[in-house]
PDB file of C-alpha atoms and ligand atoms in Angstrom:
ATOM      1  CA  UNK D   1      55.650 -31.468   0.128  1.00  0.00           C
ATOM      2  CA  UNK D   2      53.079 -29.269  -0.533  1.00  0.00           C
ATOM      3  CA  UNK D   3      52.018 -29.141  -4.485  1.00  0.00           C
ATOM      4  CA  UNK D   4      52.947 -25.934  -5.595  1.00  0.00           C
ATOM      5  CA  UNK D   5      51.595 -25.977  -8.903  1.00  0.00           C
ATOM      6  CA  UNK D   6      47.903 -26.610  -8.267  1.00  0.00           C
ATOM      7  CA  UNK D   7      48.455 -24.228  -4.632  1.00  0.00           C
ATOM      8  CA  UNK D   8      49.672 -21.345  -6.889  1.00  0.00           C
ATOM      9  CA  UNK D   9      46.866 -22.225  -9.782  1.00  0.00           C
ATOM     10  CA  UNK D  10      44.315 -22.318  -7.668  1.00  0.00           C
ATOM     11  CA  UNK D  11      45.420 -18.701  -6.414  1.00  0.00           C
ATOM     12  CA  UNK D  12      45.263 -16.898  -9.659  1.00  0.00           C
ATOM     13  CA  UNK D  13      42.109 -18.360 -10.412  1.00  0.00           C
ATOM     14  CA  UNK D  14      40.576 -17.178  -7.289  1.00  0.00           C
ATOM     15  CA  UNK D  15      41.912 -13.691  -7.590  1.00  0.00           C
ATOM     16  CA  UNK D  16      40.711 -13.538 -11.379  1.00  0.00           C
ATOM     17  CA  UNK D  17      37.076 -14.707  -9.655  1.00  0.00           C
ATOM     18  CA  UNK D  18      37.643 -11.586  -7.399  1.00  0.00           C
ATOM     19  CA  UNK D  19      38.717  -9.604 -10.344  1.00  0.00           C
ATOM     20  CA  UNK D  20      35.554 -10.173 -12.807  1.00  0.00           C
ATOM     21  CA  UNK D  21      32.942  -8.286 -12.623  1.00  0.00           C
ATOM     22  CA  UNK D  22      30.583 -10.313 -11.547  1.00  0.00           C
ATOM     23  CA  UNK D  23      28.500 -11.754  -8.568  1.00  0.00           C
ATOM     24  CA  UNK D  24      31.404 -10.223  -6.295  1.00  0.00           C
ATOM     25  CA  UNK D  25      30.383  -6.541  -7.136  1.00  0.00           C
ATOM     26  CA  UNK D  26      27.121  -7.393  -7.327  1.00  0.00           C
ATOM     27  CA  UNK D  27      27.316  -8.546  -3.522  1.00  0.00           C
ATOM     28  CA  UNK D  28      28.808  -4.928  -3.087  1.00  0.00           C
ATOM     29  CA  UNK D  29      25.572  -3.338  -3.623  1.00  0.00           C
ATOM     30  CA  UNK D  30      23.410  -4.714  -0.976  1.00  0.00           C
ATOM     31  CA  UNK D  31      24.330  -3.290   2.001  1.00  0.00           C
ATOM     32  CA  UNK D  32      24.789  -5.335   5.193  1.00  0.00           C
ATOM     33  CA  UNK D  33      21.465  -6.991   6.487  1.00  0.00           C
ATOM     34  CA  UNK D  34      19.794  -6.424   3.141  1.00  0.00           C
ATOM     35  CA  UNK D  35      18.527  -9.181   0.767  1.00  0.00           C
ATOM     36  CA  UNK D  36      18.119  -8.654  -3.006  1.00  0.00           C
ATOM     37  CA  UNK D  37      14.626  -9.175  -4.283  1.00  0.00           C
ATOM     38  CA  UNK D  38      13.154  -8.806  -8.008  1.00  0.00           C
ATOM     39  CA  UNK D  39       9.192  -8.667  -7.143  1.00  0.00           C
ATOM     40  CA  UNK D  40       9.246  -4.756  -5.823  1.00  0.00           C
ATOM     41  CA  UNK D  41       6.744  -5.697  -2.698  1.00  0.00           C
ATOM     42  CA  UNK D  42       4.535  -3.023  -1.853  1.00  0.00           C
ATOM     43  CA  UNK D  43       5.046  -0.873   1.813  1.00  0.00           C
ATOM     44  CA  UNK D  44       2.357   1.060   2.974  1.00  0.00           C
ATOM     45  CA  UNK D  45       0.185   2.132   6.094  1.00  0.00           C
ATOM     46  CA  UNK D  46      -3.103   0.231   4.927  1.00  0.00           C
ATOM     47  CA  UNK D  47      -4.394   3.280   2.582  1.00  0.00           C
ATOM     48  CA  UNK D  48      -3.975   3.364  -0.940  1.00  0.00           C
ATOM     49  CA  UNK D  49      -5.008   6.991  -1.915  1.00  0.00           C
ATOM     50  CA  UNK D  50      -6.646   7.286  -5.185  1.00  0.00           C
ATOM     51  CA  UNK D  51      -5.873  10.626  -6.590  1.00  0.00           C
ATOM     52  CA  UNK D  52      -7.087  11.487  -9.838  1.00  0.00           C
ATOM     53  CA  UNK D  53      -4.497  13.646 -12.489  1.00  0.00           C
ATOM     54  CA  UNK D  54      -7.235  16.631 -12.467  1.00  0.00           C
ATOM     55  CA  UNK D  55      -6.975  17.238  -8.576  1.00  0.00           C
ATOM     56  CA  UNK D  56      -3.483  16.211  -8.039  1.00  0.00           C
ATOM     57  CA  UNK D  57      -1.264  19.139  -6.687  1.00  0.00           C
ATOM     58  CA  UNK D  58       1.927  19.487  -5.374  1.00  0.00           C
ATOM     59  CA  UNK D  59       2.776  22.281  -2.825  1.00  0.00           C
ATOM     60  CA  UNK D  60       5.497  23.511  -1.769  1.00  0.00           C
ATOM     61  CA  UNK D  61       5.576  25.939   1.242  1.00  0.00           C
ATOM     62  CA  UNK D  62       6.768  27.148   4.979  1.00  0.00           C
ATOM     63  CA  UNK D  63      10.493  29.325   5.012  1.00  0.00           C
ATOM     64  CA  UNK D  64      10.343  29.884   0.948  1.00  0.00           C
ATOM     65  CA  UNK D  65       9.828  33.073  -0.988  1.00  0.00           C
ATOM     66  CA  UNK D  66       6.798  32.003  -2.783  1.00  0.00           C
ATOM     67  CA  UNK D  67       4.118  29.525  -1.609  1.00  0.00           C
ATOM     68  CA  UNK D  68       3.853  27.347  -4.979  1.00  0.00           C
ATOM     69  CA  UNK D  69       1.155  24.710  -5.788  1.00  0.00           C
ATOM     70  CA  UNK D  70       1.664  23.350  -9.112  1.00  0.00           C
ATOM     71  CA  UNK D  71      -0.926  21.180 -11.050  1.00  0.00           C
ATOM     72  CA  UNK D  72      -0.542  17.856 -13.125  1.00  0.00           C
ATOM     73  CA  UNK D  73       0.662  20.348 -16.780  1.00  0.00           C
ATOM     74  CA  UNK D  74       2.568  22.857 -14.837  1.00  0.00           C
ATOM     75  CA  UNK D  75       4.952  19.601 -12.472  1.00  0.00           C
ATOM     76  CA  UNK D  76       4.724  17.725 -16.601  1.00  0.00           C
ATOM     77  CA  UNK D  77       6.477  20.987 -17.814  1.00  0.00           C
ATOM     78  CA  UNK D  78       9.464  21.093 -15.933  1.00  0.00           C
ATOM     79  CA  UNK D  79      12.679  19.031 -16.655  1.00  0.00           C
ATOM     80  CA  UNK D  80      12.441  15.717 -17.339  1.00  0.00           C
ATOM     81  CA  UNK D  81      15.225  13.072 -16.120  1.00  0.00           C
ATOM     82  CA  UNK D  82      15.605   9.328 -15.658  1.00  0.00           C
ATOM     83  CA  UNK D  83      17.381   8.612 -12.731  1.00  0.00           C
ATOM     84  CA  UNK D  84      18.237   4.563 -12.070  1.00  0.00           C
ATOM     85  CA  UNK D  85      18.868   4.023  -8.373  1.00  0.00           C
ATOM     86  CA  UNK D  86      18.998   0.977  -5.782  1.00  0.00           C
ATOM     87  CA  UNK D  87      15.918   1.019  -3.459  1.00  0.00           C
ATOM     88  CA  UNK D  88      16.640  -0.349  -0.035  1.00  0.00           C
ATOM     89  CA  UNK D  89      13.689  -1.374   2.281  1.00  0.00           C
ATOM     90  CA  UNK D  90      14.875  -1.189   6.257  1.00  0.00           C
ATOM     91  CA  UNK D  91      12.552  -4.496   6.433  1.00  0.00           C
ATOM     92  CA  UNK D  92      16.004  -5.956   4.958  1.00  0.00           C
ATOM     93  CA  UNK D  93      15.189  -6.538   1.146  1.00  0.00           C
ATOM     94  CA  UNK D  94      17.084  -4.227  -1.292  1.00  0.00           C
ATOM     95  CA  UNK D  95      16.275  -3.908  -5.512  1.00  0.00           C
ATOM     96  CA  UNK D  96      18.584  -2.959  -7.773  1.00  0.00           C
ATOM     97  CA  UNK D  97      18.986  -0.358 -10.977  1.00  0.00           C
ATOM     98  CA  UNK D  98      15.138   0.671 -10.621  1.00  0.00           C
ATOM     99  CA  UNK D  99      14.674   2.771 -13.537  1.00  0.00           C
ATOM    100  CA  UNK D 100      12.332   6.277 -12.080  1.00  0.00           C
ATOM    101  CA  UNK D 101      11.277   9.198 -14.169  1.00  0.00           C
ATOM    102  CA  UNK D 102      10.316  12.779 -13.314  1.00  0.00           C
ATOM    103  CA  UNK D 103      11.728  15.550 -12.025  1.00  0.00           C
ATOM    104  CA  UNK D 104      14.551  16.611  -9.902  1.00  0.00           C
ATOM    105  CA  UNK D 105      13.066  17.723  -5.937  1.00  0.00           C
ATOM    106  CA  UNK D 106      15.707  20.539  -6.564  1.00  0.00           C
ATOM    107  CA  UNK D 107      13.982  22.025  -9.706  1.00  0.00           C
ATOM    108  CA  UNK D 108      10.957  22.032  -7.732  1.00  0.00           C
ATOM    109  CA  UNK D 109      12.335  23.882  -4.814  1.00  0.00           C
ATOM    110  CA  UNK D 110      14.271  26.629  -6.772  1.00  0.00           C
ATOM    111  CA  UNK D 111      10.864  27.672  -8.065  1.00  0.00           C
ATOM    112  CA  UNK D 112       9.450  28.567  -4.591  1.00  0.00           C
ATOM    113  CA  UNK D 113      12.914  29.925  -3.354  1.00  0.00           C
ATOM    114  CA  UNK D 114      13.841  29.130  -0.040  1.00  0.00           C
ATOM    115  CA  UNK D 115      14.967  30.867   2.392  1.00  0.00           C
ATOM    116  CA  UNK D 116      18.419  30.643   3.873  1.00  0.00           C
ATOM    117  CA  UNK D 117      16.597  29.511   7.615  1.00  0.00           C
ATOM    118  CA  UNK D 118      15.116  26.706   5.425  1.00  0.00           C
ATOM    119  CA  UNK D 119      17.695  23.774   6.938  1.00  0.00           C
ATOM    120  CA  UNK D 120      15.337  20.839   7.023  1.00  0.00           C
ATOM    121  CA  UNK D 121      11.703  19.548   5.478  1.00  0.00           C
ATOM    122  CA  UNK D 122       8.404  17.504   5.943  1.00  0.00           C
ATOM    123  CA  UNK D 123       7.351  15.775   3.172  1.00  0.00           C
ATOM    124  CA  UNK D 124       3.346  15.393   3.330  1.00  0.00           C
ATOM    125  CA  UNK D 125       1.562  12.447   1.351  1.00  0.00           C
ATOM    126  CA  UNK D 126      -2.121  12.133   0.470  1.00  0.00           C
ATOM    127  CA  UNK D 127      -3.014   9.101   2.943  1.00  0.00           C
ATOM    128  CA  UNK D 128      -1.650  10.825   6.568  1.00  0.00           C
ATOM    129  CA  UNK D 129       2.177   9.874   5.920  1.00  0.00           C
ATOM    130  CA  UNK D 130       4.875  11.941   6.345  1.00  0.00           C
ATOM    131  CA  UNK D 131       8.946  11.897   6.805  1.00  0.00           C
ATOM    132  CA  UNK D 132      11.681  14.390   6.933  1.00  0.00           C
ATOM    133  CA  UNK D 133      14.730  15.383   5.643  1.00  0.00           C
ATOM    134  CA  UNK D 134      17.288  17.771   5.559  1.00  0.00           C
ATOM    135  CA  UNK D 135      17.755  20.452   3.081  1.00  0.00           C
ATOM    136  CA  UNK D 136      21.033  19.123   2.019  1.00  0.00           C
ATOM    137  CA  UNK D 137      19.408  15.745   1.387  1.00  0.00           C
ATOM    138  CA  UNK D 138      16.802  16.996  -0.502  1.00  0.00           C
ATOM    139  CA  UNK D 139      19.170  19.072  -3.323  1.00  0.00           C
ATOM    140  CA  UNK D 140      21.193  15.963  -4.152  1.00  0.00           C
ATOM    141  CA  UNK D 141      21.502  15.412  -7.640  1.00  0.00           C
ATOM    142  CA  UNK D 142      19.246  11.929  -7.452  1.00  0.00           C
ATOM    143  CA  UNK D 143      16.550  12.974  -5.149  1.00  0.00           C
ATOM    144  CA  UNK D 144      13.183  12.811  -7.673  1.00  0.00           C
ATOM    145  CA  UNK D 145       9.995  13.014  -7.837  1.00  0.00           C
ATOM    146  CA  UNK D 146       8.498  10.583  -9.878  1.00  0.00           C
ATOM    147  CA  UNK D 147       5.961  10.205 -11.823  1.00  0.00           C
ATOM    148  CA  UNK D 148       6.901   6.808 -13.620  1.00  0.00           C
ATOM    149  CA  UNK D 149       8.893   3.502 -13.596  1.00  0.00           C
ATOM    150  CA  UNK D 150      10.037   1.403 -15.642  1.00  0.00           C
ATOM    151  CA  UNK D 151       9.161   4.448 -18.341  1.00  0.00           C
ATOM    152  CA  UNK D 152       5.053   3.317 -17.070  1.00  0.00           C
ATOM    153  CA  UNK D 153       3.016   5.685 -15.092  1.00  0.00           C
ATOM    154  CA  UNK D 154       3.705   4.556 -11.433  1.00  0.00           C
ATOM    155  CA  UNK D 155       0.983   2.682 -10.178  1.00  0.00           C
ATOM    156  CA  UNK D 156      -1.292   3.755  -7.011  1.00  0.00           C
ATOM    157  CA  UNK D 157       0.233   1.047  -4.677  1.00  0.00           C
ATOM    158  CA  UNK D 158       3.543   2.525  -5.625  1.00  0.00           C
ATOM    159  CA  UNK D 159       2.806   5.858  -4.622  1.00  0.00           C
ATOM    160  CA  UNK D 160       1.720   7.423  -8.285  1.00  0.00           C
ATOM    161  CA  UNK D 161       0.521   9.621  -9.060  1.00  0.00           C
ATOM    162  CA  UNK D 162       3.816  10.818  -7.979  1.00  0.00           C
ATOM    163  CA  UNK D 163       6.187   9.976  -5.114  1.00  0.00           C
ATOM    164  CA  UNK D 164       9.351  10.691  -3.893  1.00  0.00           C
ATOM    165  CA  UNK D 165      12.481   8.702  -4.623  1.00  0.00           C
ATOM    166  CA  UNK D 166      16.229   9.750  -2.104  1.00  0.00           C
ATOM    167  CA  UNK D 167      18.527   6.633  -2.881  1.00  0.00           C
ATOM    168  CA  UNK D 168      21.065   7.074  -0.660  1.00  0.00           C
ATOM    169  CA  UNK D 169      18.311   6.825   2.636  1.00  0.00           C
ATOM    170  CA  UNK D 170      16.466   3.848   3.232  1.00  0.00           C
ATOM    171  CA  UNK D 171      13.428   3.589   1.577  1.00  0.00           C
ATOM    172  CA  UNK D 172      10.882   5.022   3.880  1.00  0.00           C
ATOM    173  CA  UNK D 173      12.227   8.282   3.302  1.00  0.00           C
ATOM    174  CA  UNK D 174      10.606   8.368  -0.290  1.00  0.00           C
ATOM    175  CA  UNK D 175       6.972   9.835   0.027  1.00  0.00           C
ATOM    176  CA  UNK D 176       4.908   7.777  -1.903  1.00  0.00           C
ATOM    177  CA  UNK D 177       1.105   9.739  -2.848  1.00  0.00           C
ATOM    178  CA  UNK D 178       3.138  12.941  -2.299  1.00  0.00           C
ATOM    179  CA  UNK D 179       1.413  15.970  -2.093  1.00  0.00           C
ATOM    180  CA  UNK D 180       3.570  19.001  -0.113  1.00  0.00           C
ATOM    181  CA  UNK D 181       7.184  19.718   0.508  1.00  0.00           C
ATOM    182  CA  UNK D 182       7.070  21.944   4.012  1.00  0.00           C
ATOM    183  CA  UNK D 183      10.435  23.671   4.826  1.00  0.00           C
ATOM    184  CA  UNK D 184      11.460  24.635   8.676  1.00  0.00           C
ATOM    185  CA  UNK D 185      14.253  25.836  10.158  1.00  0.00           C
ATOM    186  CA  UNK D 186      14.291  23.311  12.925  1.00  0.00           C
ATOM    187  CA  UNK D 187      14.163  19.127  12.498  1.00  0.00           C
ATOM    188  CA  UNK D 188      10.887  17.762  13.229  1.00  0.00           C
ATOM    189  CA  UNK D 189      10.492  13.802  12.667  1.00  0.00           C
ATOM    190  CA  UNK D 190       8.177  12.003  10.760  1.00  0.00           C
ATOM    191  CA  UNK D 191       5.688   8.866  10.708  1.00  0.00           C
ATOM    192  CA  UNK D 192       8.260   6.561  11.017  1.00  0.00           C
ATOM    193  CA  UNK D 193      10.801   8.840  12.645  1.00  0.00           C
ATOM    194  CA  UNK D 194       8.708   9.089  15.553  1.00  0.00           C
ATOM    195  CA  UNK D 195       7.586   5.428  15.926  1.00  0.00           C
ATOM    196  CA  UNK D 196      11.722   3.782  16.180  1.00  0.00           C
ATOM    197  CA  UNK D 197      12.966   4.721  13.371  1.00  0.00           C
ATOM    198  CA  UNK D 198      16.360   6.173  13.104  1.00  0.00           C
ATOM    199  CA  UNK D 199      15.922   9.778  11.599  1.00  0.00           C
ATOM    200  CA  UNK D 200      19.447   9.904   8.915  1.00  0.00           C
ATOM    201  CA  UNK D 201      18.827   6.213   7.562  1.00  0.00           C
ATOM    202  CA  UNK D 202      21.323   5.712   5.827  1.00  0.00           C
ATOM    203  CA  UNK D 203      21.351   1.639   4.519  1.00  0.00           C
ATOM    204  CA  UNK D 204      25.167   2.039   3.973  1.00  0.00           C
ATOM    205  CA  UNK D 205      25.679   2.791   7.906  1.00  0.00           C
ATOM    206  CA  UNK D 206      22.818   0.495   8.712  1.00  0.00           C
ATOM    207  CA  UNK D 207      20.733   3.646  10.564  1.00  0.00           C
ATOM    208  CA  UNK D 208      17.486   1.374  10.779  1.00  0.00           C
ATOM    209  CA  UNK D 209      16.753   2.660  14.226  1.00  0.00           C
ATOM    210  CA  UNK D 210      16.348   5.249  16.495  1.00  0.00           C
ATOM    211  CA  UNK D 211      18.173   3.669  19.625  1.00  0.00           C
ATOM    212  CA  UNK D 212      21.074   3.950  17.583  1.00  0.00           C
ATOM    213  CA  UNK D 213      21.213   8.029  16.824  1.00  0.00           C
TER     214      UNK D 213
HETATM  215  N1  LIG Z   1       2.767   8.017   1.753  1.00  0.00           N
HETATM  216  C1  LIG Z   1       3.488   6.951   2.124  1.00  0.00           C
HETATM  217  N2  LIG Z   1       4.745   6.830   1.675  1.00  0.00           N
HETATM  218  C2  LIG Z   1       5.494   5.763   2.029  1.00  0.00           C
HETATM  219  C3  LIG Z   1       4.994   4.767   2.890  1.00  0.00           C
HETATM  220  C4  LIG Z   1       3.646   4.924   3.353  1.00  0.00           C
HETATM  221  O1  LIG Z   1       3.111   4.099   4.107  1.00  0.00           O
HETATM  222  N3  LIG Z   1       2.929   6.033   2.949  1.00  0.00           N
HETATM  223  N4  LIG Z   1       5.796   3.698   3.244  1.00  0.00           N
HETATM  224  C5  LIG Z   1       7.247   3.878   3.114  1.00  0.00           C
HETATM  225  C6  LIG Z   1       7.984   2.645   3.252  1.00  0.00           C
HETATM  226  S1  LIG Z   1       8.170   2.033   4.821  1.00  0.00           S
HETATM  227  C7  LIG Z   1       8.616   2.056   2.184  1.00  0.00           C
HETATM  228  S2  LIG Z   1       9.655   0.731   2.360  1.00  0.00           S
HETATM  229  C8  LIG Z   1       8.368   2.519   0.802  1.00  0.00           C
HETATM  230  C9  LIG Z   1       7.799   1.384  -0.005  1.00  0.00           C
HETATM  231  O2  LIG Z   1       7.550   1.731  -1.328  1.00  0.00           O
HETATM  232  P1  LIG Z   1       6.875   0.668  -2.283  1.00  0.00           P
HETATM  233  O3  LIG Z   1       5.550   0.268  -1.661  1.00  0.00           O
HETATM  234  O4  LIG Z   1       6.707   1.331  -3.595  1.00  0.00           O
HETATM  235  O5  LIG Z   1       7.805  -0.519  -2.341  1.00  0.00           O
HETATM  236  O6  LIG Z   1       7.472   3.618   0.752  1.00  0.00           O
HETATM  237  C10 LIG Z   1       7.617   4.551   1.802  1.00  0.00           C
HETATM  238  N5  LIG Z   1       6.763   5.683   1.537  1.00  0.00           N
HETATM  239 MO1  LIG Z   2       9.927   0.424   4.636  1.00  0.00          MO
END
């Protein structure tokens, strides 16, 4: 006879272990093939641009209304948010609640108007780099462009002056040492995009690469 007691018992305590939040939802958050990590390693193509706050620019340009380039005060002047997102590297190691400030891509983009054929975009960084994006992407509430972490200027091996931050994609998709948004009507793949990679990458879908589109 089976002992019903402890059976039973031991039940309820695993569903209230399911129930808490703890490790369990935690687990949740790192999608599959992803390990969490706490030491924010440093991705890059061997080039760590050093761009001084004086000739920093950011340009935006291609299907818009008006070709904008605006300098360190002007990109400082516009909204300010703080946007805490997950960052998942396709080389399978994932860090959570990242703390970025700056400003919202959107903001950026509604100042050079684009146009309606605008359906996808290049972003261009200061050492060669580039990735793409659809327009869709790019308005989502929690794509950024920031200029700090952990409320510290973002340092040069993380991209700063300013880089790129879309949560929801894996993290290659984040320009770091960003330097122009270019808007087409038609996809055209990036750095990565070209080389294997898949082009949505999404982490929750596990789009790491391109044999899989
Ligand atoms: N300009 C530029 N941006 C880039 C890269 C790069 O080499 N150059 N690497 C990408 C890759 S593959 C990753 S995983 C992240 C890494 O960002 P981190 O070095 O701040 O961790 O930046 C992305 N953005
Ligand atoms: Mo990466």
């Amino acid at each position: 006879m089976p002992d019903w007691k402890k059976l039973i018992e031991g039940k309820i305590a695993l569903a209230k272990r399911g129930a808490k939040p703890s490790k369990a939802n935690e687990n949740a958050r790192i999608p599959a093939g992803q390990k969490q990590v706490n030491n924010f390693p440093i991705l890059d193509l061997g080039i760590k641009p050093e761009i001084a706050l004086n000739s920093w620019s950011l340009r935006v340009y291609g299907l818009v209304e008006h070709d904008i380039k605006l300098d360190w005060a002007q990109f400082q002047a516009m909204p300010q948010i703080t946007d805490i997102s997950d960052f998942h590297c396709v080389t399978r190691w994932s860090q959570l609640d990242m703390d970025w400030q700056g400003v919202r891509v959107r903001d950026i983009l509604a100042l050079a108007k684009p146009l309606n054929s605008a359906y996808f975009a290049t972003m261009h960084s200061y050492d060669g780099y580039t990735t793409n994006l659809p327009m869709e992407a790019l308005l989502d509430d929690d794509v950024l462009l920031a200029h700090s972490v952990f409320g510290k200027a973002l340092p040069r091996e993380h991209g700063g002056p300013v880089r790129m931050i879309v949560p929801k994609r894996y993290a290659w998709k984040g320009a770091k040492w960003i330097k122009a948004i270019e808007l087409h009507e038609h996809d055209k793949r990036g750095f990565w995009e070209v080389r294997g990679y898949h082009n949505e990458a999404d982490p929750w879908l596990e789009q790491r690469f391109s044999d899989d589109e």
